[in-house]
Amino acid sequence: MIPKIEQASTKEIKAFQENKLAELLTYLNENSAYYKRVFKENNIAIDAIQTIEDLSKIPVTTKDQLQQNNDAFLCVPKSKIIDYVTTSGTLGDPVTFALTDNDLERLAYNEAISFACAGVGKEDIVQLMTTIDRRFMAGLAYFLGVRKLGAGIIRVGAGIPELQWDSILKFKPTYLIAVPSFLLKLMEYAERNEIDINASGVKGAICIGEPLREQDFSLNTLSQKIKAKWDIELFSTYASTEMNTAFTECEHQQGGHQHPELIIVEILDDKNHVVPEGEVGELTITTLGIEGMPLLRFKTGDMVKAHKETCSCGRNTMRLGPVVGRKKQMIKYKGTTLYPPAMDNILNDFNAVESYIIEISHNDIGTDEILIKIAATDPSEKLLQSIKDHFRAKLRVAPRIAFHDKKEIQKLQFPAMSRKPILVIDKRS
Ligand SMILES: [Zn+2]
């Protein structure tokens, strides 16, 4: 189930996408109140946009614009909408995304070819360890994708290691879809209950939500910890509700492959110029083939690096490296630019660290301050020093660190209405 276009030359892929782009612009000009207005206000004749490079003539779409004009992005009458999902907005209110029947079909196709890219086939059984409801898109996408692929699926949902193992032993899934840190919890449970994880029949895990690799694609601490005991393949997949599209690693695990039929990618700097090849910039996407709420030049807020060399799997599609961080969470600290995921990697190195939360704030002189609140099994001065030393060795700077009660950290991590744990509190805005 590998689309032909993914093995075409980069030139063919570009021409293919430019055709799709023309279709999208026509569609938006007819059906999107928001983009119609953007084209008009900026004197943009859509037939003047012929190439991917021409996209630079169109203003970008920001998260705030999407939030403030949510309804104007909708291109179909309400009667055509099947599924409603929401994503947390930056200004408070969640942003609504509406999917038509065709959009759900596209979502299924996207996920099916993404699974196929990671090597999941018809004969496989997949255990879903993420939420499928709560207005989330991802869980539903996985279900639809597995169904389209013709594989089997066990919808266990998030958490509950006991039920996860019960299902693994009963149904013998070959792949898991999970947050990688949850795999560690599964391993702990198995150890306590004398379950032989390597005899479970699980071949691999499709991992979401947390990075598995460093920028050079070597395993980070988290995935090293998993692989040290559990002999499974770990594939990273990166997606968001706004994109309606996933970037999933192939068997060579060198970044998530782009699906040219579904999405156009630009990596932009602060001034919305394309960054030089190989540099980190903000992932900016244009969705293809969407009916309900297509997006044009949407700035995702994720800082990433694109890899364009042909992959060992033969695909010429662009690959995205692990997310370096959220643009909004960029920290200028003692002359160094930092993103929270780099700190997560360091804290994950310490088994004594049970949970933590990273607080970013401005100090009196207007520069950034970092305070990491940690709950530890052994909150000693020695542990504190070794964490700080590790920070200095890896990132050249050490933030302030304070030990707190585990309950207190958990309360901070799970505020009311939160669907996933919060690891960063940014007090700067
Ligand atoms: Zn590949």
PDB file of C-alpha atoms in Angstrom, residues 3 16 20 30 51 75 119 170 217 269 293 318 351-352 358 377-378 380 385 419 426:
ATOM      1  CA  PRO A   3       1.308   5.304  -3.227  1.00  0.00           C
ATOM      2  CA  PHE A  16       2.147  16.790  -8.755  1.00  0.00           C
ATOM      3  CA  LYS A  20      -3.074  19.877  -6.371  1.00  0.00           C
ATOM      4  CA  GLU A  30     -15.208  29.380  -4.096  1.00  0.00           C
ATOM      5  CA  THR A  51       4.505  26.940  -8.067  1.00  0.00           C
ATOM      6  CA  CYS A  75     -16.135  25.413   3.540  1.00  0.00           C
ATOM      7  CA  GLY A 119       5.653  -1.788   7.882  1.00  0.00           C
ATOM      8  CA  LYS A 170      -5.304 -12.566  24.890  1.00  0.00           C
ATOM      9  CA  PHE A 217      18.116  10.084  14.572  1.00  0.00           C
ATOM     10  CA  ASP A 269      11.589  31.666   9.725  1.00  0.00           C
ATOM     11  CA  MET A 293     -11.641  23.023   6.780  1.00  0.00           C
ATOM     12  CA  MET A 318      10.743  14.930   2.451  1.00  0.00           C
ATOM     13  CA  ASN A 351      15.237   7.037  37.488  1.00  0.00           C
ATOM     14  CA  ALA A 352      14.881   8.882  40.806  1.00  0.00           C
ATOM     15  CA  ILE A 358       9.037  23.031  33.913  1.00  0.00           C
ATOM     16  CA  THR A 377      12.109   9.093  45.254  1.00  0.00           C
ATOM     17  CA  ASP A 378      15.211  10.383  47.001  1.00  0.00           C
ATOM     18  CA  SER A 380      18.824  14.649  48.214  1.00  0.00           C
ATOM     19  CA  GLN A 385      23.836  18.274  42.017  1.00  0.00           C
ATOM     20  CA  ARG A 419      -6.772  15.861  28.243  1.00  0.00           C
ATOM     21  CA  ASP A 426       4.867  29.247  30.597  1.00  0.00           C
TER      22      ASP A 426
END
